[in-house]
JSON list of C-alpha atoms in Angstrom, two decimals:
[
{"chain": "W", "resi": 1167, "resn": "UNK", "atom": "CA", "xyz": [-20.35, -19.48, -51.17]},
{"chain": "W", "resi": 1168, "resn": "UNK", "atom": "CA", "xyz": [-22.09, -16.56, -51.75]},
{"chain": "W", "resi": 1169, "resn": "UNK", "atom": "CA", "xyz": [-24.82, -17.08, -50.07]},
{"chain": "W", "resi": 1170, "resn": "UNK", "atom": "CA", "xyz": [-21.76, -17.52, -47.04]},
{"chain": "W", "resi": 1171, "resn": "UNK", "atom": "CA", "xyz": [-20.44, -14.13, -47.82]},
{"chain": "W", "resi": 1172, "resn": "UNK", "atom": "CA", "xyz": [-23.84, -11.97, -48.10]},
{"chain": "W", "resi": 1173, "resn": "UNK", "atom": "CA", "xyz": [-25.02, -13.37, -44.55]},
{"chain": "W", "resi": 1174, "resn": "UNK", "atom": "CA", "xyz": [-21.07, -12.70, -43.27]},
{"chain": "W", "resi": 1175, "resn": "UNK", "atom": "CA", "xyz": [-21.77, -9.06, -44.73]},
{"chain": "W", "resi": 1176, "resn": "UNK", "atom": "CA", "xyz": [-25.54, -9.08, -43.14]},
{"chain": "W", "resi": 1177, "resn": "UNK", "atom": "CA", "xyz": [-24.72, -9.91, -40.03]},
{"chain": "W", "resi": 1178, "resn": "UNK", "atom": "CA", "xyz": [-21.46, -7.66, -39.82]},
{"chain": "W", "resi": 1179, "resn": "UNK", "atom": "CA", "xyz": [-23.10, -4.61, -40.57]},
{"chain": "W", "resi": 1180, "resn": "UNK", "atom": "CA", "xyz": [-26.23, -5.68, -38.35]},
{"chain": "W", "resi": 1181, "resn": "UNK", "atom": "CA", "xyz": [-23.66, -5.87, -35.61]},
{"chain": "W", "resi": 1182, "resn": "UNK", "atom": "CA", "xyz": [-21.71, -2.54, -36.69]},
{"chain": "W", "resi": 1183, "resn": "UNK", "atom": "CA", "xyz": [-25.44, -0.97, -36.36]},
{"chain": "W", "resi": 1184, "resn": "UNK", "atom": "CA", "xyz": [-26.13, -2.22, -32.68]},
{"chain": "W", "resi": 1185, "resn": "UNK", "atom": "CA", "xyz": [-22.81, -0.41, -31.52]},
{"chain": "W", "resi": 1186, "resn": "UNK", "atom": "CA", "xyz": [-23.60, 2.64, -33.45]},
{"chain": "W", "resi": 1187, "resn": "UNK", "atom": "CA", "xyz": [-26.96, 3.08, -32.18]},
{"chain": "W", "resi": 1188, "resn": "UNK", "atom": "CA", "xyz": [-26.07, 2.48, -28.40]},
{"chain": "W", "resi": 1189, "resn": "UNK", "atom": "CA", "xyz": [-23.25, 4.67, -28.58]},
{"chain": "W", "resi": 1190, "resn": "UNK", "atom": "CA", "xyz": [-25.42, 7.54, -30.38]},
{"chain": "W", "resi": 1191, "resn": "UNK", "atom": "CA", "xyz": [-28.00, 7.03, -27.70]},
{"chain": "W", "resi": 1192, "resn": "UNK", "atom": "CA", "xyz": [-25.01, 6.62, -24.84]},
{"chain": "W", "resi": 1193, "resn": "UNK", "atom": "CA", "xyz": [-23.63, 9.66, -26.02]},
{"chain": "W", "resi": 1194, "resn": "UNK", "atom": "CA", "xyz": [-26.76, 11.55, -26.05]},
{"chain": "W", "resi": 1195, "resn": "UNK", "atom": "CA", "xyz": [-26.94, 10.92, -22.59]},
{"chain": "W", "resi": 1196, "resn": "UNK", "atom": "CA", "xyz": [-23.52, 12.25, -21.59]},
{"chain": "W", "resi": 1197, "resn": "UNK", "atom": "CA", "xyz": [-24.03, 15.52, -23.30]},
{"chain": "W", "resi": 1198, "resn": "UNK", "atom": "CA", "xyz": [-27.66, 15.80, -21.18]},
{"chain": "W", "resi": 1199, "resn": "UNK", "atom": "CA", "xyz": [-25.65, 14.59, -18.08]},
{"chain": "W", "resi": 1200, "resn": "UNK", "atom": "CA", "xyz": [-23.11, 17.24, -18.73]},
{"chain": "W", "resi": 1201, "resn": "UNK", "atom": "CA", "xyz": [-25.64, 20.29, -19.50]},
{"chain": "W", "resi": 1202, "resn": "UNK", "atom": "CA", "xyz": [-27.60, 18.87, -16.15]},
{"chain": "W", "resi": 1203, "resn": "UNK", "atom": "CA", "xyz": [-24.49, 19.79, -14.26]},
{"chain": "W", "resi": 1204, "resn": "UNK", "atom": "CA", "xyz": [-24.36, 23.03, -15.46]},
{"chain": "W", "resi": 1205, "resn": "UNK", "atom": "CA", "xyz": [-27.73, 23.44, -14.07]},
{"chain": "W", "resi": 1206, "resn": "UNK", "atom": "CA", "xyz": [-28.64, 26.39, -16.85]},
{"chain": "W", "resi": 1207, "resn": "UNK", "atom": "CA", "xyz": [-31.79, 27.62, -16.79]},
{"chain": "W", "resi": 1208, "resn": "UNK", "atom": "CA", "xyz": [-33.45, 29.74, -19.47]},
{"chain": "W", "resi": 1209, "resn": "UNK", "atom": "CA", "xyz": [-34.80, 32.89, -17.49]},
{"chain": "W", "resi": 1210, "resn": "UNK", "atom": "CA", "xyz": [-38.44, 32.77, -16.93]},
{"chain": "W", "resi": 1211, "resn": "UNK", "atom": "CA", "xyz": [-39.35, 36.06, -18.88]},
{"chain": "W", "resi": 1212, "resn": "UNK", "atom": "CA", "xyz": [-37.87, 38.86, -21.06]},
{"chain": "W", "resi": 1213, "resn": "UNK", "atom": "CA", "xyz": [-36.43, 36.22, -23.88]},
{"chain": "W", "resi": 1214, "resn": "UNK", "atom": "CA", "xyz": [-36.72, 36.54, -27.16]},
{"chain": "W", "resi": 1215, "resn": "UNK", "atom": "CA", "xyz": [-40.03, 36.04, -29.48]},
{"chain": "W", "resi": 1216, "resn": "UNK", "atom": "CA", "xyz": [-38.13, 33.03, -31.17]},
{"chain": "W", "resi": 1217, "resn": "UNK", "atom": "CA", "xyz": [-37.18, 31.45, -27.53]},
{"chain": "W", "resi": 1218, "resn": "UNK", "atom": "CA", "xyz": [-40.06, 32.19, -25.71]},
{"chain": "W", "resi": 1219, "resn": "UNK", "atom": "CA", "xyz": [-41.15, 28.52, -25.60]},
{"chain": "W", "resi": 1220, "resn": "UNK", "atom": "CA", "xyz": [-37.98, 27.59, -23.64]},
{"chain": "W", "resi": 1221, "resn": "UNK", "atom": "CA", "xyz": [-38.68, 30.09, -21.19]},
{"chain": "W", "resi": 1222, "resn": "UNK", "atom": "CA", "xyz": [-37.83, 28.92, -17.31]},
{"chain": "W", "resi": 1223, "resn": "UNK", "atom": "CA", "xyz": [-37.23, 25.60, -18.58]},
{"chain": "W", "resi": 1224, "resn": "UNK", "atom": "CA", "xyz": [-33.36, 23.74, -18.19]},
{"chain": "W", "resi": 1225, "resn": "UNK", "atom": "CA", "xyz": [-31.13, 23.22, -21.12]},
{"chain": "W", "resi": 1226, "resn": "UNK", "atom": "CA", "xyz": [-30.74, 19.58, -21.74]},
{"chain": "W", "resi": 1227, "resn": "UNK", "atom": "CA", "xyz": [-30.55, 19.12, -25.35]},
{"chain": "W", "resi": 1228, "resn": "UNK", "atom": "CA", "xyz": [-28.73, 20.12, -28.19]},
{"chain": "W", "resi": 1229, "resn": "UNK", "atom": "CA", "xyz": [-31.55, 22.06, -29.70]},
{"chain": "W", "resi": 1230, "resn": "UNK", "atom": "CA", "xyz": [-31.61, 23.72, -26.46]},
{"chain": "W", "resi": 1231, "resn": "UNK", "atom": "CA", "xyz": [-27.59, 24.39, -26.27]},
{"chain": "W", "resi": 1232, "resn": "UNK", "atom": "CA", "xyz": [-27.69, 26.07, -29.41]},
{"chain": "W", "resi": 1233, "resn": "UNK", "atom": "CA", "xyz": [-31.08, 28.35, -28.13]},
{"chain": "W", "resi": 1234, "resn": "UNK", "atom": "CA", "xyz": [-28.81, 29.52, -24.99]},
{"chain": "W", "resi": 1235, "resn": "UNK", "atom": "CA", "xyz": [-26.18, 30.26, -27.20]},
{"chain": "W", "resi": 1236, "resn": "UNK", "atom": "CA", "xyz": [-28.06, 32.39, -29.10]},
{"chain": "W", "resi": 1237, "resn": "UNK", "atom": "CA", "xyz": [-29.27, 34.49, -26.09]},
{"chain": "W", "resi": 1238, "resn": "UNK", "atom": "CA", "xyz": [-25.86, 34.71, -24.95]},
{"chain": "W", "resi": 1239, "resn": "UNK", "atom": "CA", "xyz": [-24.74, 35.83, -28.30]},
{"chain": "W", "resi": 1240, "resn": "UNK", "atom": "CA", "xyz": [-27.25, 38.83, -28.84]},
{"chain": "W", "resi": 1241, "resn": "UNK", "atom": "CA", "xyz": [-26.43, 39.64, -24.95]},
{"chain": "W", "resi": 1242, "resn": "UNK", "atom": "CA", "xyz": [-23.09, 39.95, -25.60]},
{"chain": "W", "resi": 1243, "resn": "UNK", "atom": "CA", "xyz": [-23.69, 41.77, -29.24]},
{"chain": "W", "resi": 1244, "resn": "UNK", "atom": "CA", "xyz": [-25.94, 44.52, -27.42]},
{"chain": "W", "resi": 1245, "resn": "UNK", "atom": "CA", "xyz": [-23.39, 44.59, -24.52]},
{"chain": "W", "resi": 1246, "resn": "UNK", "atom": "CA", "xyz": [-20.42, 45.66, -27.20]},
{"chain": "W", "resi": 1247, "resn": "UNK", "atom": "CA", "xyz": [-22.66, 47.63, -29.76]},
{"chain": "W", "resi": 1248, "resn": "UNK", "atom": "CA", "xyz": [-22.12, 44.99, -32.28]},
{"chain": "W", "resi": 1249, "resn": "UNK", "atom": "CA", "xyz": [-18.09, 44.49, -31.80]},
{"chain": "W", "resi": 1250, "resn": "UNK", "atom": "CA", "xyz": [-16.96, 40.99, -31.64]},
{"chain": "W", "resi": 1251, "resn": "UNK", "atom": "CA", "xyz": [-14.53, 40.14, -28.92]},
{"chain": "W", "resi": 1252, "resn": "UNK", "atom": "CA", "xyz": [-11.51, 40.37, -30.99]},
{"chain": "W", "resi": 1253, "resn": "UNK", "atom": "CA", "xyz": [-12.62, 44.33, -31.92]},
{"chain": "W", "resi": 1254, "resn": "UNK", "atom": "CA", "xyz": [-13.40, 44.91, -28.63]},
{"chain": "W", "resi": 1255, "resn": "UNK", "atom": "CA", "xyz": [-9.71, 44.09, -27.86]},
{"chain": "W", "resi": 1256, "resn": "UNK", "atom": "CA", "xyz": [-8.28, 45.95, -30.45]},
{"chain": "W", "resi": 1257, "resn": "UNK", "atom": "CA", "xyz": [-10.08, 49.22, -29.07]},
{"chain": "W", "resi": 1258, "resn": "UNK", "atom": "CA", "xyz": [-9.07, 47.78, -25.57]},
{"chain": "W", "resi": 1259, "resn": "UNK", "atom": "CA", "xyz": [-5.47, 47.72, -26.40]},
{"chain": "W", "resi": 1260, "resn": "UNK", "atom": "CA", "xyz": [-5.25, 51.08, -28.38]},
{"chain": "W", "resi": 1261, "resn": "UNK", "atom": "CA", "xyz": [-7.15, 52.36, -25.20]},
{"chain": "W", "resi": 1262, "resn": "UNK", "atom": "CA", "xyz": [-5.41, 50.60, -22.68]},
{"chain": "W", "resi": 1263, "resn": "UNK", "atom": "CA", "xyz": [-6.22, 52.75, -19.49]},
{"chain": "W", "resi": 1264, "resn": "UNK", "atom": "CA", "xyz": [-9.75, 52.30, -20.06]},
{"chain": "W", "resi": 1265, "resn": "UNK", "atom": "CA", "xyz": [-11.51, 50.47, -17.37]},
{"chain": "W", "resi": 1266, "resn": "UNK", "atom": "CA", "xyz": [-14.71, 50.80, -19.29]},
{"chain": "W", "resi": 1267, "resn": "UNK", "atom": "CA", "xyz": [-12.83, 48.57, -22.60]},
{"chain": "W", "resi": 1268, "resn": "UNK", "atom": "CA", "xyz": [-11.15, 46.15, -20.23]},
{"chain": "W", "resi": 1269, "resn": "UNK", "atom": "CA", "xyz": [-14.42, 45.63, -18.45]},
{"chain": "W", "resi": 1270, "resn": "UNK", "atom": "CA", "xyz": [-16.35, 45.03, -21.90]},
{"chain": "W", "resi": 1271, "resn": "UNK", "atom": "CA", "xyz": [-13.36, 42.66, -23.12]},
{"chain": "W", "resi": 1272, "resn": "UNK", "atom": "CA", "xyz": [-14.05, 40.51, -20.07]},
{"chain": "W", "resi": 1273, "resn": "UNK", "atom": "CA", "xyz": [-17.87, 40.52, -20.83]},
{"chain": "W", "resi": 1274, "resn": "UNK", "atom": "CA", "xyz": [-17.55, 39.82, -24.54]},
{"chain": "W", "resi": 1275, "resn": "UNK", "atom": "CA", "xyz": [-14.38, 37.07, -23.45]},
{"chain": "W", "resi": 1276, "resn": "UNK", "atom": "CA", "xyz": [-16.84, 34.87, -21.05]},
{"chain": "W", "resi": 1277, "resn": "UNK", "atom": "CA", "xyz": [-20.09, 35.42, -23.22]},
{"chain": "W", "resi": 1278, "resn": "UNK", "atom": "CA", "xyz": [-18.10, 34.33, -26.45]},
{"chain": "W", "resi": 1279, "resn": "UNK", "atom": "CA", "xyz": [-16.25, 31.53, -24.53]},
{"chain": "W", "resi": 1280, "resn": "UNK", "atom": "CA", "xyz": [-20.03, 30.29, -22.79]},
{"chain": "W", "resi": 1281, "resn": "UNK", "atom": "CA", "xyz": [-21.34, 30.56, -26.26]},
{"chain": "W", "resi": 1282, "resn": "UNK", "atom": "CA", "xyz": [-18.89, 28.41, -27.67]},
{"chain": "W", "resi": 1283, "resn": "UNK", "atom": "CA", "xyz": [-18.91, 25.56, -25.24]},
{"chain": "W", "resi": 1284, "resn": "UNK", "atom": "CA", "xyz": [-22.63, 25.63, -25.56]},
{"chain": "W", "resi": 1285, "resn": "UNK", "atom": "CA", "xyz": [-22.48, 25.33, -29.57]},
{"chain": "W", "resi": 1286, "resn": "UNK", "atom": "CA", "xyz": [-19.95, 22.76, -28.77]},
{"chain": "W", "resi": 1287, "resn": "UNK", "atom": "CA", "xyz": [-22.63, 20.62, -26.62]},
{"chain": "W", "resi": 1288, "resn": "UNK", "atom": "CA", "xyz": [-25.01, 21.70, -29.63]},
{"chain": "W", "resi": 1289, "resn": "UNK", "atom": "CA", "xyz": [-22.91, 20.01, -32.22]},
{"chain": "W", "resi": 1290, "resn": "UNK", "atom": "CA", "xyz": [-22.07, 16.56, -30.52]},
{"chain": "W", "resi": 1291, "resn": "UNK", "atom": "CA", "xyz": [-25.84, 16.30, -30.04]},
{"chain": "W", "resi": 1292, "resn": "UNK", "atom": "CA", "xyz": [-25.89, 16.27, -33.80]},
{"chain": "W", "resi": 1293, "resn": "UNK", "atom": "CA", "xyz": [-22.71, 13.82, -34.25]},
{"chain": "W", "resi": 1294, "resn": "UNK", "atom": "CA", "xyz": [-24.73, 11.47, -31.58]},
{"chain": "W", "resi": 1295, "resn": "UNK", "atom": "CA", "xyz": [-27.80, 11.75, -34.44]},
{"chain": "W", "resi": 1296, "resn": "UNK", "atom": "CA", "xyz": [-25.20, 11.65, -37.29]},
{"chain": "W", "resi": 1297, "resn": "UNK", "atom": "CA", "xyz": [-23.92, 8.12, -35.83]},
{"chain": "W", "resi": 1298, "resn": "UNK", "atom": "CA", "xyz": [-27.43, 6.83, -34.78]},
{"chain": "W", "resi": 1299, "resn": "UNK", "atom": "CA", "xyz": [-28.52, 7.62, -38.56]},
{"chain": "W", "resi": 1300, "resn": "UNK", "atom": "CA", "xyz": [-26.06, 5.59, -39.46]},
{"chain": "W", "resi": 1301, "resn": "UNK", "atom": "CA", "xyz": [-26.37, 2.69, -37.06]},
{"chain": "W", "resi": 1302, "resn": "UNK", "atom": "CA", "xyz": [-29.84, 2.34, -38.62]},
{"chain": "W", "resi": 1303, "resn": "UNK", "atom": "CA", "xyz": [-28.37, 2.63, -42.48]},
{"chain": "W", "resi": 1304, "resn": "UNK", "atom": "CA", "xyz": [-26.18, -0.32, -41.17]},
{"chain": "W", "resi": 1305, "resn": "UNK", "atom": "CA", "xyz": [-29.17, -2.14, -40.47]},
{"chain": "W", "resi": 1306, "resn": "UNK", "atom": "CA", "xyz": [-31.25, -1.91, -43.74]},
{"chain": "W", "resi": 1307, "resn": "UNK", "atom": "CA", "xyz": [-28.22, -2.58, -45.81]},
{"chain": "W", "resi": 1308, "resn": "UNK", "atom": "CA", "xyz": [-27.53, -5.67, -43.50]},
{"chain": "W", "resi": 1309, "resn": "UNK", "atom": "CA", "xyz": [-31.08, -6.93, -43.69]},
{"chain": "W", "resi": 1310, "resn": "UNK", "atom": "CA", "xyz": [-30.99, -6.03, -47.42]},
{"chain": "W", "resi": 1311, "resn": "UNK", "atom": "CA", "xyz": [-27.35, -8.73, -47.56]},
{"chain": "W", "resi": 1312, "resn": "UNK", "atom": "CA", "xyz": [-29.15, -10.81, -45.48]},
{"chain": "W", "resi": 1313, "resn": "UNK", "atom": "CA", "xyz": [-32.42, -10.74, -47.61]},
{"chain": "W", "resi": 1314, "resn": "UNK", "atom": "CA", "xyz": [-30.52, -11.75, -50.17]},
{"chain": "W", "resi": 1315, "resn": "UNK", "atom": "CA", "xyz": [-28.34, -14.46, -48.31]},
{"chain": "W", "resi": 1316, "resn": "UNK", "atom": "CA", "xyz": [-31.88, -16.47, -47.58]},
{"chain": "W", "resi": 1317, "resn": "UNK", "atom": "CA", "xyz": [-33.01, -16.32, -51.99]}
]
């Protein structure tokens, strides 16, 4: 009877573990589908020491979402001195004929907004890894029940 119950247990989370891991790996592929279609490029020269190794090449990854990101962020920091979009908007509204504010609220609006959906794509990529970790954890413990099923 136990023996019953250990391989029920085994098997069941051996199972659980193929579904994790495919849909880890599946969803890996939908965030890379989804950056492909963006078709964003990391400019060939004038990055940053620290992304200098991604220089002309696509974003694709997660790692490579969050790099982008980055490069938008300090854009948009050295386009607003430092001001985050909701400062910038402040000033903007206390100022509110000047075309020079409304222009920079734009700029920080679609850099911040860019930035987000790319640390967006950055953190699925890490739920897909999260999920595949734990598709494999499924499988050791199952193989473990099942070890024990066969003694």
């Amino acid at each position: 009877m136990v023996q019953t119950l250990l391989s029920l247990v085994g098997l069941t989370l051996i199972g659980a573990a193929v579904v994790l891991v495919l849909q880890g790996f599946a969803g890996r592929r939908q965030v890379t589908r989804e950056l492909e279609h963006q078709r964003i490029r990391f400019p060939a020269d004038g990055l940053p020491a620290a992304l200098t190794g991604y220089a002309g090449r696509p974003v694709r990854t997660g790692a490579e979402a969050r790099a982008y990101s980055e490069m938008i962020g300090e854009h948009v920091r050295s386009a607003t001195g430092g001001r985050t979009y909701a400062e910038v908007t402040a000033e903007a509204q206390r100022n509110a004929g000047d075309e020079k504010l409304g222009r920079l609220r734009q700029t920080a609006f679609m850099g911040e907004t860019l930035r987000g959906a790319l640390l967006g794509a950055y953190q699925a990529w890490q739920v897909t890894l999260l999920v595949i970790g734990l598709g494999v954890l499924c499988a050791a413990i199952g193989t473990g029940f099942l070890a024990m099923a066969l003694q």
